[in-house]
């Protein structure tokens, strides 16, 4: 099981957000989810060896944040901060 799959399986919230420490777009995504009343798990890529590479390999999304919607039966890859605004 990949690190991404492990994070997706262990999150018990509405959304999963892969972020980095200094990231204004990550902050914007968090504020958007908060404003809509959604719960989310934030996983900081700076703290996990190799996770960033796994995220890029699985999503082809090279920037942060990387957002997944976990509310359905299967996780849905949303994209980044702009994609999240359109998605909601």
Coordinates of C-alpha atoms in Angstrom, one line a residue:
X1 CA 0.0 0.0 0.0
X2 CA 1.4 3.4 -0.9
X3 CA 1.9 6.2 1.6
X4 CA -0.9 8.1 -0.2
X5 CA -3.3 5.2 0.1
X6 CA -2.4 4.8 3.8
X7 CA -3.2 8.4 4.5
X8 CA -6.5 8.2 2.6
X9 CA -7.5 5.1 4.4
X10 CA -6.6 6.4 7.9
X11 CA -8.3 9.9 7.5
X12 CA -11.7 10.0 9.2
X13 CA -12.8 13.4 8.0
X14 CA -14.6 15.0 5.1
X15 CA -11.4 15.9 3.2
X16 CA -7.7 15.1 3.2
X17 CA -5.3 18.0 2.5
X18 CA -1.6 17.4 1.6
X19 CA 0.2 20.6 2.4
X20 CA 3.6 22.2 3.2
X21 CA 4.8 24.5 5.9
X22 CA 5.0 27.7 4.0
X23 CA 2.0 27.7 1.6
X24 CA -0.5 30.5 1.3
X25 CA -2.7 28.3 -1.0
X26 CA -2.8 25.6 1.7
X27 CA -4.0 28.2 4.1
X28 CA -6.7 29.4 1.6
X29 CA -7.9 25.8 1.2
X30 CA -8.1 25.3 5.0
X31 CA -10.1 28.5 5.3
X32 CA -12.4 27.5 2.5
X33 CA -13.1 24.1 4.2
X34 CA -13.6 25.8 7.6
X35 CA -16.0 28.3 6.1
X36 CA -18.1 25.5 4.6
X37 CA -18.1 23.6 7.9
X38 CA -16.1 20.6 6.6
X39 CA -13.7 18.5 8.6
X40 CA -10.3 17.8 7.2
X41 CA -7.1 16.0 7.9
X42 CA -3.9 18.0 7.0
X43 CA -0.8 16.0 6.2
X44 CA 2.3 18.2 6.0
X45 CA 4.6 16.8 3.2
X46 CA 7.6 18.3 4.9
X47 CA 7.3 15.7 7.7
X48 CA 7.1 12.5 5.6
X49 CA 10.1 11.1 3.6
X50 CA 9.1 10.4 0.0
X51 CA 5.4 11.2 0.4
X52 CA 5.6 14.3 -1.9
X53 CA 6.9 12.1 -4.7
X54 CA 4.2 9.5 -4.1
X55 CA 1.5 12.2 -4.2
X56 CA 2.9 13.5 -7.5
X57 CA 3.1 10.0 -8.9
X58 CA -0.5 9.2 -8.0
X59 CA -2.1 12.5 -8.9
X60 CA 0.2 14.2 -11.4
X61 CA -0.4 17.3 -9.3
X62 CA 2.9 19.0 -8.6
X63 CA 1.9 21.8 -6.4
X64 CA 0.3 22.0 -2.9
X65 CA -2.2 21.8 -1.6
X66 CA -3.4 18.4 -2.9
X67 CA -7.0 17.9 -1.8
X68 CA -9.1 14.7 -1.7
X69 CA -12.9 14.5 -1.0
X70 CA -13.4 11.6 1.4
X71 CA -17.2 11.9 1.8
X72 CA -18.2 9.2 -0.7
X73 CA -17.4 5.5 -0.9
X74 CA -14.1 6.2 -2.7
X75 CA -11.8 9.2 -2.3
X76 CA -12.1 11.8 -5.1
X77 CA -9.1 13.8 -6.1
X78 CA -10.2 17.4 -6.2
X79 CA -6.9 19.1 -7.1
X80 CA -5.4 22.3 -5.6
X81 CA -6.8 25.4 -3.9
X82 CA -8.4 26.9 -7.1
X83 CA -9.9 23.5 -7.9
X84 CA -11.4 23.2 -4.4
X85 CA -13.1 26.6 -4.7
X86 CA -14.7 25.5 -8.0
X87 CA -15.6 22.0 -6.6
X88 CA -17.5 23.4 -3.6

